[in-house]
Amino acid sequence: MPRPLFATIHPDSMQHNLSQARTCAPMAKIWAVVKADAYGHGLERAMHGFATADGLALIELENAIRLRELGWIKPILLLEGFFEAADVPLLAEHNIVTAVHSVEQIKLLEYTQLYRPIDVYLKMNTGMNRLGLRPDEYAAAYKRLRAIPDVRNITHMTHFANADELEHPLLTIAEQVRRFQIGAGDLPGERSLSNSGGVLHQAMISEHLQNDWVRPGIMLYGGTPGGRSAGDFGLRPTMTLRSEIIGIQHIERGDTVGYGSRFVADGPMTIGVVACGYADGYPRSAPHGTPVIVDGVRTGLIGRVSMDMMTVDLSPVPNARIGSKVTLWGDGLPIDDVAHAAGTIGYELMCAVAPRVRIAEGRLGTDG
Ligand SMILES: *Cc1c(COP(=O)(O)O)cnc(C)c1O
């Protein structure tokens, strides 16, 4: 008898969300971002779900090679680039586009015999201050990269820090775009700026901006980078985490629930025990009231999430019994709502689903 906890992946929603991204950025080619095992959805599954994307972008070289072995023939981009000299020949061998964000990487390319040309995304740091060359050193880096015979196309790339918040008080998209345009000037080559936040606000940032390739991730998985909810953008959940009630307790006023006795009943009530805990990837930090759906009714978590179980308030679901269906997030319960209640973001919840959670596939709106 298998434990009743499943993550159901909805390939139809993946296709739908990809077409939403196309609608937002109709002139751009799309890198569907599939890093971190496709945000927890499974790399191979995402390769099929995003079959009509123009390319797949990720972080892990071994998974890039795996995509080739699985038969993906369109472009592949390594968003963080390569880490050591030994990686470089593999890029050429498997026809993988690489980000280059530092002079150290340019030096490695200068010293490595490639035998076959590679395409490069040269990354500019326009204020995120994570990876990339400063605008004032960018043109020199470009020139140096351009001089390497086996470097073929060079695309200019930057990454937005606050694409979810157009008027961020400290660093706006507009300011990052301004720095990008100063740094890249009129250097030849395509440009790639937008993550999901940028794509969702494409209309507001792209009017006079060349943005040949966009790089949406979270929106393709039915989440948003922040602020508004995915439904507002016509996005659909791609993962539904479901379990069942496996125990029921009737408690009295003054009774406590779970580790630390964090919940104290203020009257008689019925609680349900759900087979899902932090070892499954559900955040232990989720507080009292974090939404869950039991038999189609929205209720909330009570007490502390433990390793394998959590407890929920069954007061609004008097007919619930052992075996009642529980939705932790996804179909009918936006992952962003759960993430927000737990003080995190949908990205982290998706990526954290543990290997012991069995994965199923099914259309959205069916029972997995
Ligand atoms: C992860 C990542 C993206 C996708 O970001 P989302 O917010 O998930 O859309 C785009 N570009 C780069 C460089 C990334 O690392």
JSON list of N, CA, C and O in Angstrom, two decimals, residues 302-356:
[
{"chain": "A", "resi": 302, "resn": "ILE", "atom": "N", "xyz": [-2.76, 23.40, 11.45]},
{"chain": "A", "resi": 302, "resn": "ILE", "atom": "CA", "xyz": [-2.60, 23.75, 12.86]},
{"chain": "A", "resi": 302, "resn": "ILE", "atom": "C", "xyz": [-1.37, 23.03, 13.41]},
{"chain": "A", "resi": 302, "resn": "ILE", "atom": "O", "xyz": [-0.96, 21.99, 12.89]},
{"chain": "A", "resi": 303, "resn": "GLY", "atom": "N", "xyz": [-0.77, 23.59, 14.43]},
{"chain": "A", "resi": 303, "resn": "GLY", "atom": "CA", "xyz": [0.40, 22.95, 15.04]},
{"chain": "A", "resi": 303, "resn": "GLY", "atom": "C", "xyz": [1.59, 22.96, 14.13]},
{"chain": "A", "resi": 303, "resn": "GLY", "atom": "O", "xyz": [1.61, 23.63, 13.08]},
{"chain": "A", "resi": 304, "resn": "ARG", "atom": "N", "xyz": [2.63, 22.24, 14.54]},
{"chain": "A", "resi": 304, "resn": "ARG", "atom": "CA", "xyz": [3.88, 22.23, 13.81]},
{"chain": "A", "resi": 304, "resn": "ARG", "atom": "C", "xyz": [3.90, 21.15, 12.74]},
{"chain": "A", "resi": 304, "resn": "ARG", "atom": "O", "xyz": [3.43, 20.04, 12.98]},
{"chain": "A", "resi": 305, "resn": "VAL", "atom": "N", "xyz": [4.48, 21.47, 11.60]},
{"chain": "A", "resi": 305, "resn": "VAL", "atom": "CA", "xyz": [4.71, 20.45, 10.57]},
{"chain": "A", "resi": 305, "resn": "VAL", "atom": "C", "xyz": [5.81, 19.53, 11.09]},
{"chain": "A", "resi": 305, "resn": "VAL", "atom": "O", "xyz": [6.86, 20.00, 11.53]},
{"chain": "A", "resi": 306, "resn": "SER", "atom": "N", "xyz": [5.57, 18.22, 11.10]},
{"chain": "A", "resi": 306, "resn": "SER", "atom": "CA", "xyz": [6.63, 17.30, 11.53]},
{"chain": "A", "resi": 306, "resn": "SER", "atom": "C", "xyz": [7.25, 16.63, 10.31]},
{"chain": "A", "resi": 306, "resn": "SER", "atom": "O", "xyz": [6.97, 17.01, 9.18]},
{"chain": "A", "resi": 307, "resn": "MET", "atom": "N", "xyz": [8.13, 15.65, 10.53]},
{"chain": "A", "resi": 307, "resn": "MET", "atom": "CA", "xyz": [8.90, 15.11, 9.41]},
{"chain": "A", "resi": 307, "resn": "MET", "atom": "C", "xyz": [8.02, 14.45, 8.36]},
{"chain": "A", "resi": 307, "resn": "MET", "atom": "O", "xyz": [8.24, 14.63, 7.16]},
{"chain": "A", "resi": 308, "resn": "ASP", "atom": "N", "xyz": [7.02, 13.71, 8.81]},
{"chain": "A", "resi": 308, "resn": "ASP", "atom": "CA", "xyz": [6.23, 12.90, 7.88]},
{"chain": "A", "resi": 308, "resn": "ASP", "atom": "C", "xyz": [4.75, 13.25, 7.86]},
{"chain": "A", "resi": 308, "resn": "ASP", "atom": "O", "xyz": [3.99, 12.68, 7.09]},
{"chain": "A", "resi": 309, "resn": "MET", "atom": "N", "xyz": [4.35, 14.13, 8.74]},
{"chain": "A", "resi": 309, "resn": "MET", "atom": "CA", "xyz": [2.92, 14.43, 8.87]},
{"chain": "A", "resi": 309, "resn": "MET", "atom": "C", "xyz": [2.69, 15.89, 9.21]},
{"chain": "A", "resi": 309, "resn": "MET", "atom": "O", "xyz": [3.58, 16.57, 9.71]},
{"chain": "A", "resi": 310, "resn": "MET", "atom": "N", "xyz": [1.47, 16.31, 8.99]},
{"chain": "A", "resi": 310, "resn": "MET", "atom": "CA", "xyz": [1.03, 17.61, 9.48]},
{"chain": "A", "resi": 310, "resn": "MET", "atom": "C", "xyz": [-0.43, 17.48, 9.91]},
{"chain": "A", "resi": 310, "resn": "MET", "atom": "O", "xyz": [-1.10, 16.50, 9.55]},
{"chain": "A", "resi": 311, "resn": "THR", "atom": "N", "xyz": [-0.90, 18.46, 10.67]},
{"chain": "A", "resi": 311, "resn": "THR", "atom": "CA", "xyz": [-2.26, 18.40, 11.17]},
{"chain": "A", "resi": 311, "resn": "THR", "atom": "C", "xyz": [-3.05, 19.59, 10.65]},
{"chain": "A", "resi": 311, "resn": "THR", "atom": "O", "xyz": [-2.51, 20.70, 10.52]},
{"chain": "A", "resi": 312, "resn": "VAL", "atom": "N", "xyz": [-4.31, 19.33, 10.33]},
{"chain": "A", "resi": 312, "resn": "VAL", "atom": "CA", "xyz": [-5.16, 20.38, 9.77]},
{"chain": "A", "resi": 312, "resn": "VAL", "atom": "C", "xyz": [-6.48, 20.46, 10.52]},
{"chain": "A", "resi": 312, "resn": "VAL", "atom": "O", "xyz": [-6.94, 19.48, 11.12]},
{"chain": "A", "resi": 313, "resn": "ASP", "atom": "N", "xyz": [-7.07, 21.62, 10.48]},
{"chain": "A", "resi": 313, "resn": "ASP", "atom": "CA", "xyz": [-8.35, 21.87, 11.15]},
{"chain": "A", "resi": 313, "resn": "ASP", "atom": "C", "xyz": [-9.49, 21.34, 10.28]},
{"chain": "A", "resi": 313, "resn": "ASP", "atom": "O", "xyz": [-9.66, 21.77, 9.14]},
{"chain": "A", "resi": 314, "resn": "LEU", "atom": "N", "xyz": [-10.26, 20.41, 10.82]},
{"chain": "A", "resi": 314, "resn": "LEU", "atom": "CA", "xyz": [-11.37, 19.85, 10.04]},
{"chain": "A", "resi": 314, "resn": "LEU", "atom": "C", "xyz": [-12.71, 20.51, 10.37]},
{"chain": "A", "resi": 314, "resn": "LEU", "atom": "O", "xyz": [-13.75, 20.07, 9.86]},
{"chain": "A", "resi": 315, "resn": "SER", "atom": "N", "xyz": [-12.70, 21.57, 11.18]},
{"chain": "A", "resi": 315, "resn": "SER", "atom": "CA", "xyz": [-13.98, 22.23, 11.54]},
{"chain": "A", "resi": 315, "resn": "SER", "atom": "C", "xyz": [-14.83, 22.58, 10.32]},
{"chain": "A", "resi": 315, "resn": "SER", "atom": "O", "xyz": [-16.04, 22.33, 10.33]},
{"chain": "A", "resi": 316, "resn": "PRO", "atom": "N", "xyz": [-14.23, 23.14, 9.24]},
{"chain": "A", "resi": 316, "resn": "PRO", "atom": "CA", "xyz": [-15.09, 23.49, 8.10]},
{"chain": "A", "resi": 316, "resn": "PRO", "atom": "C", "xyz": [-15.43, 22.29, 7.21]},
{"chain": "A", "resi": 316, "resn": "PRO", "atom": "O", "xyz": [-16.12, 22.47, 6.20]},
{"chain": "A", "resi": 317, "resn": "VAL", "atom": "N", "xyz": [-14.93, 21.10, 7.54]},
{"chain": "A", "resi": 317, "resn": "VAL", "atom": "CA", "xyz": [-15.15, 19.92, 6.70]},
{"chain": "A", "resi": 317, "resn": "VAL", "atom": "C", "xyz": [-15.68, 18.77, 7.56]},
{"chain": "A", "resi": 317, "resn": "VAL", "atom": "O", "xyz": [-15.02, 17.75, 7.73]},
{"chain": "A", "resi": 318, "resn": "PRO", "atom": "N", "xyz": [-16.89, 18.92, 8.10]},
{"chain": "A", "resi": 318, "resn": "PRO", "atom": "CA", "xyz": [-17.36, 17.93, 9.09]},
{"chain": "A", "resi": 318, "resn": "PRO", "atom": "C", "xyz": [-17.46, 16.50, 8.54]},
{"chain": "A", "resi": 318, "resn": "PRO", "atom": "O", "xyz": [-17.40, 15.55, 9.32]},
{"chain": "A", "resi": 319, "resn": "ASN", "atom": "N", "xyz": [-17.59, 16.37, 7.23]},
{"chain": "A", "resi": 319, "resn": "ASN", "atom": "CA", "xyz": [-17.70, 15.01, 6.67]},
{"chain": "A", "resi": 319, "resn": "ASN", "atom": "C", "xyz": [-16.38, 14.36, 6.34]},
{"chain": "A", "resi": 319, "resn": "ASN", "atom": "O", "xyz": [-16.34, 13.25, 5.80]},
{"chain": "A", "resi": 320, "resn": "ALA", "atom": "N", "xyz": [-15.28, 15.06, 6.62]},
{"chain": "A", "resi": 320, "resn": "ALA", "atom": "CA", "xyz": [-13.97, 14.48, 6.29]},
{"chain": "A", "resi": 320, "resn": "ALA", "atom": "C", "xyz": [-13.75, 13.19, 7.08]},
{"chain": "A", "resi": 320, "resn": "ALA", "atom": "O", "xyz": [-14.19, 13.06, 8.21]},
{"chain": "A", "resi": 321, "resn": "ARG", "atom": "N", "xyz": [-13.09, 12.24, 6.41]},
{"chain": "A", "resi": 321, "resn": "ARG", "atom": "CA", "xyz": [-12.78, 10.98, 7.09]},
{"chain": "A", "resi": 321, "resn": "ARG", "atom": "C", "xyz": [-11.40, 10.53, 6.65]},
{"chain": "A", "resi": 321, "resn": "ARG", "atom": "O", "xyz": [-10.78, 11.17, 5.81]},
{"chain": "A", "resi": 322, "resn": "ILE", "atom": "N", "xyz": [-10.98, 9.39, 7.19]},
{"chain": "A", "resi": 322, "resn": "ILE", "atom": "CA", "xyz": [-9.71, 8.84, 6.73]},
{"chain": "A", "resi": 322, "resn": "ILE", "atom": "C", "xyz": [-9.86, 8.51, 5.25]},
{"chain": "A", "resi": 322, "resn": "ILE", "atom": "O", "xyz": [-10.86, 7.93, 4.83]},
{"chain": "A", "resi": 323, "resn": "GLY", "atom": "N", "xyz": [-8.89, 8.95, 4.48]},
{"chain": "A", "resi": 323, "resn": "GLY", "atom": "CA", "xyz": [-8.97, 8.76, 3.03]},
{"chain": "A", "resi": 323, "resn": "GLY", "atom": "C", "xyz": [-9.44, 10.00, 2.30]},
{"chain": "A", "resi": 323, "resn": "GLY", "atom": "O", "xyz": [-9.38, 10.05, 1.07]},
{"chain": "A", "resi": 324, "resn": "SER", "atom": "N", "xyz": [-9.89, 11.02, 3.04]},
{"chain": "A", "resi": 324, "resn": "SER", "atom": "CA", "xyz": [-10.29, 12.27, 2.36]},
{"chain": "A", "resi": 324, "resn": "SER", "atom": "C", "xyz": [-9.09, 12.86, 1.63]},
{"chain": "A", "resi": 324, "resn": "SER", "atom": "O", "xyz": [-7.96, 12.82, 2.13]},
{"chain": "A", "resi": 325, "resn": "LYS", "atom": "N", "xyz": [-9.36, 13.43, 0.45]},
{"chain": "A", "resi": 325, "resn": "LYS", "atom": "CA", "xyz": [-8.28, 13.99, -0.38]},
{"chain": "A", "resi": 325, "resn": "LYS", "atom": "C", "xyz": [-7.83, 15.34, 0.16]},
{"chain": "A", "resi": 325, "resn": "LYS", "atom": "O", "xyz": [-8.65, 16.18, 0.55]},
{"chain": "A", "resi": 326, "resn": "VAL", "atom": "N", "xyz": [-6.54, 15.53, 0.15]},
{"chain": "A", "resi": 326, "resn": "VAL", "atom": "CA", "xyz": [-5.96, 16.79, 0.63]},
{"chain": "A", "resi": 326, "resn": "VAL", "atom": "C", "xyz": [-5.08, 17.37, -0.47]},
{"chain": "A", "resi": 326, "resn": "VAL", "atom": "O", "xyz": [-4.24, 16.66, -1.05]},
{"chain": "A", "resi": 327, "resn": "THR", "atom": "N", "xyz": [-5.28, 18.63, -0.79]},
{"chain": "A", "resi": 327, "resn": "THR", "atom": "CA", "xyz": [-4.39, 19.32, -1.73]},
{"chain": "A", "resi": 327, "resn": "THR", "atom": "C", "xyz": [-3.51, 20.26, -0.92]},
{"chain": "A", "resi": 327, "resn": "THR", "atom": "O", "xyz": [-4.01, 21.13, -0.19]},
{"chain": "A", "resi": 328, "resn": "LEU", "atom": "N", "xyz": [-2.19, 20.07, -1.06]},
{"chain": "A", "resi": 328, "resn": "LEU", "atom": "CA", "xyz": [-1.24, 20.94, -0.35]},
{"chain": "A", "resi": 328, "resn": "LEU", "atom": "C", "xyz": [-0.93, 22.19, -1.17]},
{"chain": "A", "resi": 328, "resn": "LEU", "atom": "O", "xyz": [-0.67, 23.24, -0.61]},
{"chain": "A", "resi": 329, "resn": "TRP", "atom": "N", "xyz": [-0.84, 22.04, -2.49]},
{"chain": "A", "resi": 329, "resn": "TRP", "atom": "CA", "xyz": [-0.78, 23.19, -3.39]},
{"chain": "A", "resi": 329, "resn": "TRP", "atom": "C", "xyz": [-1.04, 22.70, -4.81]},
{"chain": "A", "resi": 329, "resn": "TRP", "atom": "O", "xyz": [-0.96, 21.51, -5.09]},
{"chain": "A", "resi": 330, "resn": "GLY", "atom": "N", "xyz": [-1.35, 23.63, -5.69]},
{"chain": "A", "resi": 330, "resn": "GLY", "atom": "CA", "xyz": [-1.54, 23.29, -7.11]},
{"chain": "A", "resi": 330, "resn": "GLY", "atom": "C", "xyz": [-2.96, 23.55, -7.53]},
{"chain": "A", "resi": 330, "resn": "GLY", "atom": "O", "xyz": [-3.49, 24.64, -7.32]},
{"chain": "A", "resi": 331, "resn": "ASP", "atom": "N", "xyz": [-3.60, 22.52, -8.08]},
{"chain": "A", "resi": 331, "resn": "ASP", "atom": "CA", "xyz": [-4.95, 22.63, -8.61]},
{"chain": "A", "resi": 331, "resn": "ASP", "atom": "C", "xyz": [-5.91, 23.12, -7.52]},
{"chain": "A", "resi": 331, "resn": "ASP", "atom": "O", "xyz": [-6.13, 22.43, -6.53]},
{"chain": "A", "resi": 332, "resn": "GLY", "atom": "N", "xyz": [-6.44, 24.32, -7.68]},
{"chain": "A", "resi": 332, "resn": "GLY", "atom": "CA", "xyz": [-7.38, 24.87, -6.71]},
{"chain": "A", "resi": 332, "resn": "GLY", "atom": "C", "xyz": [-6.74, 25.60, -5.55]},
{"chain": "A", "resi": 332, "resn": "GLY", "atom": "O", "xyz": [-7.44, 26.22, -4.74]},
{"chain": "A", "resi": 333, "resn": "LEU", "atom": "N", "xyz": [-5.43, 25.53, -5.45]},
{"chain": "A", "resi": 333, "resn": "LEU", "atom": "CA", "xyz": [-4.73, 26.23, -4.34]},
{"chain": "A", "resi": 333, "resn": "LEU", "atom": "C", "xyz": [-3.37, 26.72, -4.87]},
{"chain": "A", "resi": 333, "resn": "LEU", "atom": "O", "xyz": [-2.40, 25.95, -4.90]},
{"chain": "A", "resi": 334, "resn": "PRO", "atom": "N", "xyz": [-3.32, 27.99, -5.30]},
{"chain": "A", "resi": 334, "resn": "PRO", "atom": "CA", "xyz": [-2.08, 28.49, -5.91]},
{"chain": "A", "resi": 334, "resn": "PRO", "atom": "C", "xyz": [-0.87, 28.31, -4.99]},
{"chain": "A", "resi": 334, "resn": "PRO", "atom": "O", "xyz": [-0.94, 28.62, -3.80]},
{"chain": "A", "resi": 335, "resn": "ILE", "atom": "N", "xyz": [0.20, 27.81, -5.55]},
{"chain": "A", "resi": 335, "resn": "ILE", "atom": "CA", "xyz": [1.41, 27.59, -4.76]},
{"chain": "A", "resi": 335, "resn": "ILE", "atom": "C", "xyz": [1.90, 28.89, -4.14]},
{"chain": "A", "resi": 335, "resn": "ILE", "atom": "O", "xyz": [2.47, 28.90, -3.05]},
{"chain": "A", "resi": 336, "resn": "ASP", "atom": "N", "xyz": [1.65, 30.00, -4.82]},
{"chain": "A", "resi": 336, "resn": "ASP", "atom": "CA", "xyz": [2.06, 31.29, -4.26]},
{"chain": "A", "resi": 336, "resn": "ASP", "atom": "C", "xyz": [1.34, 31.61, -2.95]},
{"chain": "A", "resi": 336, "resn": "ASP", "atom": "O", "xyz": [1.89, 32.25, -2.07]},
{"chain": "A", "resi": 337, "resn": "ASP", "atom": "N", "xyz": [0.08, 31.17, -2.83]},
{"chain": "A", "resi": 337, "resn": "ASP", "atom": "CA", "xyz": [-0.67, 31.41, -1.59]},
{"chain": "A", "resi": 337, "resn": "ASP", "atom": "C", "xyz": [-0.02, 30.67, -0.42]},
{"chain": "A", "resi": 337, "resn": "ASP", "atom": "O", "xyz": [0.11, 31.20, 0.68]},
{"chain": "A", "resi": 338, "resn": "VAL", "atom": "N", "xyz": [0.36, 29.41, -0.69]},
{"chain": "A", "resi": 338, "resn": "VAL", "atom": "CA", "xyz": [0.98, 28.60, 0.36]},
{"chain": "A", "resi": 338, "resn": "VAL", "atom": "C", "xyz": [2.36, 29.19, 0.70]},
{"chain": "A", "resi": 338, "resn": "VAL", "atom": "O", "xyz": [2.71, 29.35, 1.88]},
{"chain": "A", "resi": 339, "resn": "ALA", "atom": "N", "xyz": [3.10, 29.53, -0.34]},
{"chain": "A", "resi": 339, "resn": "ALA", "atom": "CA", "xyz": [4.44, 30.09, -0.12]},
{"chain": "A", "resi": 339, "resn": "ALA", "atom": "C", "xyz": [4.36, 31.38, 0.68]},
{"chain": "A", "resi": 339, "resn": "ALA", "atom": "O", "xyz": [5.11, 31.59, 1.62]},
{"chain": "A", "resi": 340, "resn": "HIS", "atom": "N", "xyz": [3.41, 32.22, 0.31]},
{"chain": "A", "resi": 340, "resn": "HIS", "atom": "CA", "xyz": [3.28, 33.50, 0.99]},
{"chain": "A", "resi": 340, "resn": "HIS", "atom": "C", "xyz": [2.99, 33.29, 2.48]},
{"chain": "A", "resi": 340, "resn": "HIS", "atom": "O", "xyz": [3.61, 33.90, 3.35]},
{"chain": "A", "resi": 341, "resn": "ALA", "atom": "N", "xyz": [2.06, 32.36, 2.77]},
{"chain": "A", "resi": 341, "resn": "ALA", "atom": "CA", "xyz": [1.72, 32.08, 4.17]},
{"chain": "A", "resi": 341, "resn": "ALA", "atom": "C", "xyz": [2.93, 31.55, 4.92]},
{"chain": "A", "resi": 341, "resn": "ALA", "atom": "O", "xyz": [3.11, 31.83, 6.11]},
{"chain": "A", "resi": 342, "resn": "ALA", "atom": "N", "xyz": [3.79, 30.79, 4.23]},
{"chain": "A", "resi": 342, "resn": "ALA", "atom": "CA", "xyz": [4.93, 30.17, 4.89]},
{"chain": "A", "resi": 342, "resn": "ALA", "atom": "C", "xyz": [6.17, 31.06, 4.85]},
{"chain": "A", "resi": 342, "resn": "ALA", "atom": "O", "xyz": [7.26, 30.62, 5.23]},
{"chain": "A", "resi": 343, "resn": "GLY", "atom": "N", "xyz": [6.02, 32.27, 4.35]},
{"chain": "A", "resi": 343, "resn": "GLY", "atom": "CA", "xyz": [7.14, 33.20, 4.34]},
{"chain": "A", "resi": 343, "resn": "GLY", "atom": "C", "xyz": [8.21, 32.86, 3.32]},
{"chain": "A", "resi": 343, "resn": "GLY", "atom": "O", "xyz": [9.39, 33.16, 3.51]},
{"chain": "A", "resi": 344, "resn": "THR", "atom": "N", "xyz": [7.80, 32.19, 2.23]},
{"chain": "A", "resi": 344, "resn": "THR", "atom": "CA", "xyz": [8.80, 31.88, 1.20]},
{"chain": "A", "resi": 344, "resn": "THR", "atom": "C", "xyz": [8.18, 32.17, -0.16]},
{"chain": "A", "resi": 344, "resn": "THR", "atom": "O", "xyz": [7.21, 32.91, -0.27]},
{"chain": "A", "resi": 345, "resn": "ILE", "atom": "N", "xyz": [8.78, 31.61, -1.21]},
{"chain": "A", "resi": 345, "resn": "ILE", "atom": "CA", "xyz": [8.29, 31.83, -2.56]},
{"chain": "A", "resi": 345, "resn": "ILE", "atom": "C", "xyz": [7.99, 30.48, -3.21]},
{"chain": "A", "resi": 345, "resn": "ILE", "atom": "O", "xyz": [8.56, 29.46, -2.83]},
{"chain": "A", "resi": 346, "resn": "GLY", "atom": "N", "xyz": [7.11, 30.51, -4.20]},
{"chain": "A", "resi": 346, "resn": "GLY", "atom": "CA", "xyz": [6.73, 29.27, -4.88]},
{"chain": "A", "resi": 346, "resn": "GLY", "atom": "C", "xyz": [7.92, 28.50, -5.42]},
{"chain": "A", "resi": 346, "resn": "GLY", "atom": "O", "xyz": [7.95, 27.27, -5.39]},
{"chain": "A", "resi": 347, "resn": "TYR", "atom": "N", "xyz": [8.93, 29.22, -5.88]},
{"chain": "A", "resi": 347, "resn": "TYR", "atom": "CA", "xyz": [10.14, 28.59, -6.41]},
{"chain": "A", "resi": 347, "resn": "TYR", "atom": "C", "xyz": [10.71, 27.57, -5.42]},
{"chain": "A", "resi": 347, "resn": "TYR", "atom": "O", "xyz": [11.08, 26.46, -5.77]},
{"chain": "A", "resi": 348, "resn": "GLU", "atom": "N", "xyz": [10.80, 28.02, -4.15]},
{"chain": "A", "resi": 348, "resn": "GLU", "atom": "CA", "xyz": [11.46, 27.18, -3.15]},
{"chain": "A", "resi": 348, "resn": "GLU", "atom": "C", "xyz": [10.62, 25.93, -2.88]},
{"chain": "A", "resi": 348, "resn": "GLU", "atom": "O", "xyz": [11.17, 24.84, -2.72]},
{"chain": "A", "resi": 349, "resn": "LEU", "atom": "N", "xyz": [9.30, 26.09, -2.85]},
{"chain": "A", "resi": 349, "resn": "LEU", "atom": "CA", "xyz": [8.44, 24.93, -2.58]},
{"chain": "A", "resi": 349, "resn": "LEU", "atom": "C", "xyz": [8.57, 23.89, -3.69]},
{"chain": "A", "resi": 349, "resn": "LEU", "atom": "O", "xyz": [8.71, 22.70, -3.44]},
{"chain": "A", "resi": 350, "resn": "MET", "atom": "N", "xyz": [8.51, 24.36, -4.95]},
{"chain": "A", "resi": 350, "resn": "MET", "atom": "CA", "xyz": [8.62, 23.41, -6.07]},
{"chain": "A", "resi": 350, "resn": "MET", "atom": "C", "xyz": [9.94, 22.66, -6.05]},
{"chain": "A", "resi": 350, "resn": "MET", "atom": "O", "xyz": [10.00, 21.45, -6.25]},
{"chain": "A", "resi": 351, "resn": "CYS", "atom": "N", "xyz": [11.01, 23.43, -5.85]},
{"chain": "A", "resi": 351, "resn": "CYS", "atom": "CA", "xyz": [12.35, 22.84, -5.93]},
{"chain": "A", "resi": 351, "resn": "CYS", "atom": "C", "xyz": [12.61, 21.89, -4.78]},
{"chain": "A", "resi": 351, "resn": "CYS", "atom": "O", "xyz": [13.47, 21.02, -4.89]},
{"chain": "A", "resi": 352, "resn": "ALA", "atom": "N", "xyz": [11.88, 22.06, -3.66]},
{"chain": "A", "resi": 352, "resn": "ALA", "atom": "CA", "xyz": [12.18, 21.28, -2.46]},
{"chain": "A", "resi": 352, "resn": "ALA", "atom": "C", "xyz": [11.44, 19.95, -2.40]},
{"chain": "A", "resi": 352, "resn": "ALA", "atom": "O", "xyz": [11.69, 19.17, -1.48]},
{"chain": "A", "resi": 353, "resn": "VAL", "atom": "N", "xyz": [10.53, 19.69, -3.32]},
{"chain": "A", "resi": 353, "resn": "VAL", "atom": "CA", "xyz": [9.80, 18.42, -3.25]},
{"chain": "A", "resi": 353, "resn": "VAL", "atom": "C", "xyz": [10.82, 17.27, -3.23]},
{"chain": "A", "resi": 353, "resn": "VAL", "atom": "O", "xyz": [11.69, 17.18, -4.08]},
{"chain": "A", "resi": 354, "resn": "ALA", "atom": "N", "xyz": [10.70, 16.43, -2.22]},
{"chain": "A", "resi": 354, "resn": "ALA", "atom": "CA", "xyz": [11.76, 15.45, -1.94]},
{"chain": "A", "resi": 354, "resn": "ALA", "atom": "C", "xyz": [11.64, 14.23, -2.84]},
{"chain": "A", "resi": 354, "resn": "ALA", "atom": "O", "xyz": [10.56, 13.91, -3.34]},
{"chain": "A", "resi": 355, "resn": "PRO", "atom": "N", "xyz": [12.78, 13.53, -3.02]},
{"chain": "A", "resi": 355, "resn": "PRO", "atom": "CA", "xyz": [12.77, 12.34, -3.89]},
{"chain": "A", "resi": 355, "resn": "PRO", "atom": "C", "xyz": [11.77, 11.28, -3.45]},
{"chain": "A", "resi": 355, "resn": "PRO", "atom": "O", "xyz": [11.30, 10.51, -4.29]},
{"chain": "A", "resi": 356, "resn": "ARG", "atom": "N", "xyz": [11.43, 11.21, -2.17]},
{"chain": "A", "resi": 356, "resn": "ARG", "atom": "CA", "xyz": [10.51, 10.14, -1.76]},
{"chain": "A", "resi": 356, "resn": "ARG", "atom": "C", "xyz": [9.06, 10.42, -2.18]},
{"chain": "A", "resi": 356, "resn": "ARG", "atom": "O", "xyz": [8.20, 9.53, -2.05]}
]
